[in-house]
C-alpha cells in the first residue's frame, strides 16, 4: 500500500479562500479515490498580523517537511511596516528557486494571436531585480538612480534544468532566453546554463531567442508547445502576457519549487495566479478553475500512481466542463462557483470509475 502523503494547506483571504475551499472539495477522498492528509495554516491577513507573520514561518517549515503545499490568494498590505507579502517569506524559507506558470487553451475562449498549444514560463523565483539595492546620488536635473542586481549560477542551473525536464515531459520546445548579447556577463550566466542543459537533453528541441525576440515571436506562435526559461523580472512580465494570450488566466496555475542537490523537486507549492478578487467575495460567482488546476498540478508531483491518475482526471474534467458550456461569468457563462465545481467533481468521479473498470 502506497504511503499517505501530506499537503500543507495555506489558507488565504476573501475570494482566494473561497476558491481554495472549492479545490479542496475536488481533493476529497470520495472524489479522487484515495486519502491525503491535509495540514492547515491560516495565512489570512488578520492572522498574519495577529502572529506577526509567525504563522507564515510555521507553514514554511511544515512544507519543507511534507514537500507539498496548496496556497490560496492572500492580501499584501501596502502600508510600510505592515506584515508585507507572505509569498516573499515562503520563497525564502523553502529556498524556492523556480516559478512555473503555464498558459493553455480554454475551449470557447478566443485566444490572442492564435495561441493554442500550452506555453510554460520557467522563471527564477529569487534574485535579479527583486531585492536589489537601490540608491540615488546628486541633486535636481543631475540626480542619478542606481541599483545592484544579482543572480547566482545555482538558480540559473535550476531554471535551465527544470525547463528541459519539463519540455521532455510535455514534448515541448525550449524557447527564448535572456538578452545575453547586451549583458554577456550577467544575463549570459543563464544562457550558459541553458546551452549546457541542451547537451544533457539532446532529445529536446532547443531554440534560444533574445527576450525581445521572444515577445515578438510569441505573437506569431500557433502550434508549438513552448517552455521558456527566464530571469526573475523577465519571467514576471512574460508570464503575465503569456497567460493573457489565451484570453484568460483562468486556465493557468502557478507552481513554486525548491530543489535538492540533483535538481529534483524538494518542495512544490501550487496556487492560482490571480488575486483575492474582493468585489466577488461572498457572491459565489468567481471562477475556481485555476485553483482546481493548481490542485491537479500538485497531485502530479506526489509520486504515487493514484495521484497521477487523479491529476489527469481533474485536468480533463475541468477543461471538459468549460467545453460543455458550464462556465462562470468571466468566461461568458452563468454557472456559479459551486455549480462549476460540482460539475468537475461529477466528471472526475465518472472518469476514475471508468478507468478503474477498464484495468485488466
One Martini backbone bead per residue (centre of mass of N, CA, C, O) as a GRO file, in nm:
protein
  360
    1UNK     BB    1   0.096   0.036   0.023
    2UNK     BB    2   0.072   0.358  -0.020
    3UNK     BB    3   0.163   0.637   0.104
    4UNK     BB    4   0.062   0.902   0.290
    5UNK     BB    5   0.011   1.221   0.202
    6UNK     BB    6   0.113   1.565   0.256
    7UNK     BB    7  -0.073   1.873   0.262
    8UNK     BB    8  -0.022   2.209   0.272
    9UNK     BB    9  -0.260   2.448   0.383
   10UNK     BB   10  -0.295   2.785   0.259
   11UNK     BB   11  -0.470   3.018   0.384
   12UNK     BB   12  -0.675   3.305   0.302
   13UNK     BB   13  -0.844   3.560   0.117
   14UNK     BB   14  -1.145   3.581   0.047
   15UNK     BB   15  -1.176   3.444  -0.256
   16UNK     BB   16  -0.926   3.271  -0.218
   17UNK     BB   17  -1.056   3.089   0.002
   18UNK     BB   18  -1.303   2.990  -0.155
   19UNK     BB   19  -1.137   2.848  -0.383
   20UNK     BB   20  -0.984   2.653  -0.206
   21UNK     BB   21  -1.238   2.499  -0.108
   22UNK     BB   22  -1.307   2.391  -0.388
   23UNK     BB   23  -1.045   2.228  -0.434
   24UNK     BB   24  -1.084   2.045  -0.180
   25UNK     BB   25  -1.334   1.900  -0.286
   26UNK     BB   26  -1.171   1.750  -0.515
   27UNK     BB   27  -0.973   1.607  -0.284
   28UNK     BB   28  -1.163   1.414  -0.199
   29UNK     BB   29  -1.169   1.077  -0.150
   30UNK     BB   30  -1.452   1.037  -0.307
   31UNK     BB   31  -1.318   1.149  -0.573
   32UNK     BB   32  -1.000   1.031  -0.598
   33UNK     BB   33  -0.970   0.744  -0.411
   34UNK     BB   34  -0.784   0.890  -0.187
   35UNK     BB   35  -0.575   0.977   0.078
   36UNK     BB   36  -0.508   1.300   0.226
   37UNK     BB   37  -0.313   1.491   0.421
   38UNK     BB   38  -0.420   1.787   0.597
   39UNK     BB   39  -0.242   2.098   0.668
   40UNK     BB   40  -0.337   2.384   0.839
   41UNK     BB   41  -0.299   2.743   0.755
   42UNK     BB   42  -0.349   3.080   0.863
   43UNK     BB   43  -0.296   3.342   0.605
   44UNK     BB   44  -0.442   3.565   0.692
   45UNK     BB   45  -0.416   3.889   0.761
   46UNK     BB   46  -0.511   3.873   1.052
   47UNK     BB   47  -0.310   3.639   1.142
   48UNK     BB   48  -0.047   3.771   1.058
   49UNK     BB   49  -0.078   4.007   1.252
   50UNK     BB   50  -0.120   3.847   1.516
   51UNK     BB   51   0.171   3.674   1.462
   52UNK     BB   52   0.386   3.828   1.301
   53UNK     BB   53   0.429   3.587   1.074
   54UNK     BB   54   0.467   3.307   1.214
   55UNK     BB   55   0.268   3.134   1.040
   56UNK     BB   56   0.447   3.139   0.787
   57UNK     BB   57   0.689   2.988   0.907
   58UNK     BB   58   0.533   2.736   0.986
   59UNK     BB   59   0.441   2.662   0.700
   60UNK     BB   60   0.722   2.632   0.579
   61UNK     BB   61   0.816   2.402   0.762
   62UNK     BB   62   0.593   2.205   0.676
   63UNK     BB   63   0.671   2.195   0.374
   64UNK     BB   64   0.958   2.083   0.411
   65UNK     BB   65   0.848   1.815   0.531
   66UNK     BB   66   0.625   1.733   0.311
   67UNK     BB   67   0.664   1.892   0.000
   68UNK     BB   68   0.363   2.028   0.012
   69UNK     BB   69   0.151   2.295  -0.140
   70UNK     BB   70  -0.164   2.489  -0.091
   71UNK     BB   71  -0.250   2.817  -0.213
   72UNK     BB   72  -0.397   3.100  -0.137
   73UNK     BB   73  -0.496   3.398  -0.175
   74UNK     BB   74  -0.342   3.709  -0.069
   75UNK     BB   75  -0.292   3.988   0.121
   76UNK     BB   76  -0.100   4.287   0.046
   77UNK     BB   77   0.000   4.533   0.222
   78UNK     BB   78   0.108   4.875   0.167
   79UNK     BB   79   0.204   4.936   0.436
   80UNK     BB   80   0.454   5.035   0.611
   81UNK     BB   81   0.528   4.779   0.854
   82UNK     BB   82   0.379   4.559   0.775
   83UNK     BB   83   0.357   4.216   0.686
   84UNK     BB   84   0.326   4.178   0.394
   85UNK     BB   85   0.448   3.919   0.203
   86UNK     BB   86   0.422   3.574   0.213
   87UNK     BB   87   0.576   3.489  -0.044
   88UNK     BB   88   0.859   3.588   0.030
   89UNK     BB   89   0.891   3.404   0.276
   90UNK     BB   90   0.840   3.128   0.145
   91UNK     BB   91   1.068   3.136  -0.061
   92UNK     BB   92   1.299   3.160   0.142
   93UNK     BB   93   1.236   2.916   0.340
   94UNK     BB   94   1.229   2.692   0.088
   95UNK     BB   95   1.420   2.773  -0.146
   96UNK     BB   96   1.303   2.905  -0.391
   97UNK     BB   97   1.378   2.899  -0.758
   98UNK     BB   98   1.097   2.828  -0.911
   99UNK     BB   99   0.854   2.945  -1.156
  100UNK     BB  100   0.547   2.803  -1.283
  101UNK     BB  101   0.371   2.902  -1.585
  102UNK     BB  102   0.063   2.796  -1.753
  103UNK     BB  103  -0.066   2.829  -2.066
  104UNK     BB  104  -0.405   2.757  -2.191
  105UNK     BB  105  -0.656   2.634  -2.359
  106UNK     BB  106  -0.998   2.753  -2.371
  107UNK     BB  107  -1.290   2.657  -2.437
  108UNK     BB  108  -1.451   2.937  -2.595
  109UNK     BB  109  -1.180   3.100  -2.581
  110UNK     BB  110  -1.029   3.355  -2.730
  111UNK     BB  111  -0.734   3.391  -2.854
  112UNK     BB  112  -0.431   3.545  -2.892
  113UNK     BB  113  -0.260   3.514  -3.182
  114UNK     BB  114  -0.321   3.192  -3.200
  115UNK     BB  115  -0.307   3.050  -2.927
  116UNK     BB  116  -0.285   2.687  -2.831
  117UNK     BB  117  -0.044   2.589  -2.718
  118UNK     BB  118   0.132   2.541  -2.458
  119UNK     BB  119   0.280   2.780  -2.214
  120UNK     BB  120   0.590   2.786  -2.032
  121UNK     BB  121   0.717   2.961  -1.752
  122UNK     BB  122   1.060   2.963  -1.635
  123UNK     BB  123   1.122   3.119  -1.329
  124UNK     BB  124   1.274   3.301  -1.126
  125UNK     BB  125   1.227   3.342  -0.762
  126UNK     BB  126   1.505   3.494  -0.741
  127UNK     BB  127   1.641   3.781  -0.769
  128UNK     BB  128   1.756   4.032  -0.941
  129UNK     BB  129   1.536   4.297  -0.918
  130UNK     BB  130   1.470   4.148  -0.655
  131UNK     BB  131   1.625   4.298  -0.384
  132UNK     BB  132   1.766   4.535  -0.475
  133UNK     BB  133   1.987   4.781  -0.455
  134UNK     BB  134   1.905   5.129  -0.386
  135UNK     BB  135   2.004   5.458  -0.527
  136UNK     BB  136   2.097   5.810  -0.492
  137UNK     BB  137   2.254   6.081  -0.681
  138UNK     BB  138   2.229   6.395  -0.643
  139UNK     BB  139   2.071   6.683  -0.804
  140UNK     BB  140   1.811   6.730  -0.971
  141UNK     BB  141   1.893   6.695  -1.303
  142UNK     BB  142   2.160   6.521  -1.182
  143UNK     BB  143   2.014   6.289  -1.090
  144UNK     BB  144   2.092   5.945  -0.985
  145UNK     BB  145   2.010   5.607  -1.043
  146UNK     BB  146   2.054   5.296  -0.857
  147UNK     BB  147   2.135   4.937  -0.902
  148UNK     BB  148   2.167   4.609  -0.765
  149UNK     BB  149   2.221   4.293  -0.916
  150UNK     BB  150   2.148   3.928  -0.871
  151UNK     BB  151   2.282   3.613  -0.976
  152UNK     BB  152   2.293   3.256  -0.968
  153UNK     BB  153   2.395   2.950  -1.079
  154UNK     BB  154   2.196   2.767  -0.932
  155UNK     BB  155   1.940   2.905  -1.042
  156UNK     BB  156   2.006   2.879  -1.340
  157UNK     BB  157   2.018   2.568  -1.336
  158UNK     BB  158   1.731   2.517  -1.238
  159UNK     BB  159   1.586   2.648  -1.474
  160UNK     BB  160   1.715   2.484  -1.705
  161UNK     BB  161   1.663   2.197  -1.607
  162UNK     BB  162   1.353   2.218  -1.576
  163UNK     BB  163   1.287   2.302  -1.862
  164UNK     BB  164   1.386   2.035  -1.997
  165UNK     BB  165   1.212   1.840  -1.833
  166UNK     BB  166   0.940   1.964  -1.909
  167UNK     BB  167   0.972   1.933  -2.217
  168UNK     BB  168   1.000   1.626  -2.216
  169UNK     BB  169   0.724   1.564  -2.078
  170UNK     BB  170   0.552   1.766  -2.297
  171UNK     BB  171   0.681   1.790  -2.583
  172UNK     BB  172   0.857   2.043  -2.596
  173UNK     BB  173   1.005   2.368  -2.646
  174UNK     BB  174   1.290   2.538  -2.600
  175UNK     BB  175   1.245   2.893  -2.548
  176UNK     BB  176   1.438   3.153  -2.549
  177UNK     BB  177   1.565   3.421  -2.327
  178UNK     BB  178   1.810   3.624  -2.273
  179UNK     BB  179   2.010   3.932  -2.304
  180UNK     BB  180   2.324   3.832  -2.381
  181UNK     BB  181   2.439   4.051  -2.578
  182UNK     BB  182   2.426   4.292  -2.365
  183UNK     BB  183   2.465   4.063  -2.108
  184UNK     BB  184   2.713   3.836  -2.085
  185UNK     BB  185   2.760   3.813  -1.775
  186UNK     BB  186   2.483   3.816  -1.645
  187UNK     BB  187   2.275   3.683  -1.859
  188UNK     BB  188   2.481   3.467  -1.961
  189UNK     BB  189   2.446   3.258  -1.735
  190UNK     BB  190   2.178   3.139  -1.833
  191UNK     BB  191   2.271   3.062  -2.119
  192UNK     BB  192   2.486   2.860  -2.031
  193UNK     BB  193   2.280   2.665  -1.891
  194UNK     BB  194   2.108   2.611  -2.137
  195UNK     BB  195   2.330   2.489  -2.316
  196UNK     BB  196   2.405   2.260  -2.119
  197UNK     BB  197   2.121   2.128  -2.106
  198UNK     BB  198   2.102   2.058  -2.410
  199UNK     BB  199   2.323   1.832  -2.385
  200UNK     BB  200   2.159   1.655  -2.173
  201UNK     BB  201   1.894   1.709  -2.389
  202UNK     BB  202   1.891   1.617  -2.714
  203UNK     BB  203   1.571   1.547  -2.746
  204UNK     BB  204   1.536   1.854  -2.710
  205UNK     BB  205   1.415   2.125  -2.835
  206UNK     BB  206   1.628   2.415  -2.928
  207UNK     BB  207   1.535   2.783  -2.920
  208UNK     BB  208   1.705   3.045  -2.889
  209UNK     BB  209   1.618   3.375  -2.752
  210UNK     BB  210   1.564   3.682  -2.719
  211UNK     BB  211   1.345   3.851  -2.529
  212UNK     BB  212   1.231   4.038  -2.754
  213UNK     BB  213   1.184   3.809  -2.960
  214UNK     BB  214   0.995   3.644  -2.787
  215UNK     BB  215   0.760   3.836  -2.781
  216UNK     BB  216   0.720   3.856  -3.089
  217UNK     BB  217   0.696   3.541  -3.155
  218UNK     BB  218   0.443   3.477  -2.979
  219UNK     BB  219   0.240   3.627  -3.178
  220UNK     BB  220   0.308   3.380  -3.405
  221UNK     BB  221   0.228   3.150  -3.241
  222UNK     BB  222   0.058   2.814  -3.261
  223UNK     BB  223   0.171   2.489  -3.236
  224UNK     BB  224   0.380   2.510  -3.013
  225UNK     BB  225   0.518   2.379  -2.733
  226UNK     BB  226   0.635   2.589  -2.470
  227UNK     BB  227   0.958   2.661  -2.302
  228UNK     BB  228   1.052   2.941  -2.081
  229UNK     BB  229   1.331   3.073  -1.982
  230UNK     BB  230   1.385   3.306  -1.692
  231UNK     BB  231   1.414   3.572  -1.544
  232UNK     BB  232   1.253   3.725  -1.304
  233UNK     BB  233   1.153   3.984  -1.451
  234UNK     BB  234   1.088   3.859  -1.724
  235UNK     BB  235   0.892   3.636  -1.615
  236UNK     BB  236   0.682   3.818  -1.494
  237UNK     BB  237   0.599   3.959  -1.758
  238UNK     BB  238   0.566   3.712  -1.946
  239UNK     BB  239   0.343   3.555  -1.792
  240UNK     BB  240   0.122   3.767  -1.818
  241UNK     BB  241   0.108   3.752  -2.127
  242UNK     BB  242   0.070   3.450  -2.176
  243UNK     BB  243  -0.200   3.415  -2.027
  244UNK     BB  244  -0.350   3.629  -2.214
  245UNK     BB  245  -0.323   3.481  -2.489
  246UNK     BB  246  -0.575   3.283  -2.387
  247UNK     BB  247  -0.796   3.514  -2.265
  248UNK     BB  248  -0.712   3.380  -1.976
  249UNK     BB  249  -0.616   3.286  -1.635
  250UNK     BB  250  -0.803   3.035  -1.564
  251UNK     BB  251  -0.599   2.804  -1.716
  252UNK     BB  252  -0.397   2.853  -1.470
  253UNK     BB  253  -0.090   2.786  -1.294
  254UNK     BB  254   0.120   2.807  -0.994
  255UNK     BB  255   0.471   2.718  -0.933
  256UNK     BB  256   0.673   2.638  -0.652
  257UNK     BB  257   1.033   2.557  -0.630
  258UNK     BB  258   1.245   2.326  -0.483
  259UNK     BB  259   1.580   2.176  -0.450
  260UNK     BB  260   1.805   1.951  -0.478
  261UNK     BB  261   2.127   1.861  -0.570
  262UNK     BB  262   1.975   1.717  -0.841
  263UNK     BB  263   1.716   1.887  -0.924
  264UNK     BB  264   1.492   1.787  -0.747
  265UNK     BB  265   1.204   1.811  -0.609
  266UNK     BB  266   1.127   1.918  -0.270
  267UNK     BB  267   0.928   2.169  -0.311
  268UNK     BB  268   0.566   2.209  -0.371
  269UNK     BB  269   0.380   2.503  -0.473
  270UNK     BB  270   0.038   2.574  -0.523
  271UNK     BB  271  -0.140   2.817  -0.735
  272UNK     BB  272  -0.304   3.088  -0.824
  273UNK     BB  273  -0.251   3.384  -1.027
  274UNK     BB  274  -0.458   3.522  -0.871
  275UNK     BB  275  -0.639   3.702  -0.660
  276UNK     BB  276  -0.895   3.801  -0.418
  277UNK     BB  277  -1.146   3.936  -0.534
  278UNK     BB  278  -1.339   4.141  -0.353
  279UNK     BB  279  -1.599   4.183  -0.545
  280UNK     BB  280  -1.668   3.849  -0.517
  281UNK     BB  281  -1.717   3.823  -0.229
  282UNK     BB  282  -1.982   3.606  -0.139
  283UNK     BB  283  -2.124   3.537  -0.450
  284UNK     BB  284  -2.062   3.273  -0.617
  285UNK     BB  285  -1.877   3.370  -0.907
  286UNK     BB  286  -1.610   3.265  -0.913
  287UNK     BB  287  -1.334   3.114  -1.064
  288UNK     BB  288  -1.199   2.778  -0.987
  289UNK     BB  289  -1.006   2.666  -1.207
  290UNK     BB  290  -0.712   2.743  -1.118
  291UNK     BB  291  -0.727   2.601  -0.840
  292UNK     BB  292  -0.786   2.318  -0.946
  293UNK     BB  293  -0.528   2.300  -1.124
  294UNK     BB  294  -0.333   2.326  -0.889
  295UNK     BB  295  -0.415   2.060  -0.758
  296UNK     BB  296  -0.349   1.882  -1.002
  297UNK     BB  297  -0.049   1.952  -1.018
  298UNK     BB  298   0.029   1.852  -0.738
  299UNK     BB  299  -0.045   1.554  -0.781
  300UNK     BB  300   0.180   1.505  -1.006
  301UNK     BB  301   0.412   1.520  -0.755
  302UNK     BB  302   0.353   1.269  -0.546
  303UNK     BB  303   0.456   0.983  -0.650
  304UNK     BB  304   0.173   0.841  -0.721
  305UNK     BB  305  -0.045   0.673  -0.908
  306UNK     BB  306  -0.320   0.788  -0.811
  307UNK     BB  307  -0.239   1.088  -0.846
  308UNK     BB  308  -0.187   1.088  -1.151
  309UNK     BB  309  -0.471   1.002  -1.234
  310UNK     BB  310  -0.625   1.230  -1.088
  311UNK     BB  311  -0.492   1.463  -1.233
  312UNK     BB  312  -0.598   1.397  -1.515
  313UNK     BB  313  -0.899   1.400  -1.443
  314UNK     BB  314  -0.909   1.700  -1.359
  315UNK     BB  315  -0.814   1.830  -1.612
  316UNK     BB  316  -1.027   1.712  -1.803
  317UNK     BB  317  -1.284   1.796  -1.645
  318UNK     BB  318  -1.237   2.101  -1.653
  319UNK     BB  319  -1.229   2.141  -1.962
  320UNK     BB  320  -1.500   1.999  -2.025
  321UNK     BB  321  -1.683   2.186  -1.866
  322UNK     BB  322  -1.635   2.427  -2.051
  323UNK     BB  323  -1.700   2.297  -2.328
  324UNK     BB  324  -2.011   2.233  -2.231
  325UNK     BB  325  -2.090   2.535  -2.084
  326UNK     BB  326  -1.971   2.544  -1.787
  327UNK     BB  327  -1.970   2.881  -1.691
  328UNK     BB  328  -1.854   3.153  -1.580
  329UNK     BB  329  -1.882   3.490  -1.621
  330UNK     BB  330  -1.583   3.541  -1.730
  331UNK     BB  331  -1.670   3.315  -1.975
  332UNK     BB  332  -1.991   3.374  -2.045
  333UNK     BB  333  -2.157   3.259  -1.811
  334UNK     BB  334  -2.385   3.117  -1.526
  335UNK     BB  335  -2.214   2.979  -1.332
  336UNK     BB  336  -2.130   2.893  -1.037
  337UNK     BB  337  -1.887   2.800  -0.839
  338UNK     BB  338  -2.023   2.536  -0.729
  339UNK     BB  339  -2.129   2.429  -1.001
  340UNK     BB  340  -1.860   2.387  -1.135
  341UNK     BB  341  -1.743   2.190  -0.924
  342UNK     BB  342  -1.964   1.976  -0.943
  343UNK     BB  343  -1.900   1.899  -1.238
  344UNK     BB  344  -1.611   1.812  -1.194
  345UNK     BB  345  -1.661   1.591  -0.985
  346UNK     BB  346  -1.841   1.411  -1.160
  347UNK     BB  347  -1.625   1.361  -1.381
  348UNK     BB  348  -1.403   1.240  -1.209
  349UNK     BB  349  -1.561   0.998  -1.103
  350UNK     BB  350  -1.626   0.875  -1.378
  351UNK     BB  351  -1.342   0.837  -1.485
  352UNK     BB  352  -1.231   0.655  -1.255
  353UNK     BB  353  -1.436   0.430  -1.286
  354UNK     BB  354  -1.374   0.360  -1.580
  355UNK     BB  355  -1.070   0.311  -1.558
  356UNK     BB  356  -1.090   0.086  -1.343
  357UNK     BB  357  -1.274  -0.109  -1.519
  358UNK     BB  358  -1.037  -0.132  -1.757
  359UNK     BB  359  -0.861  -0.287  -1.588
  360UNK     BB  360  -0.653  -0.596  -1.616
   0.00000   0.00000   0.00000
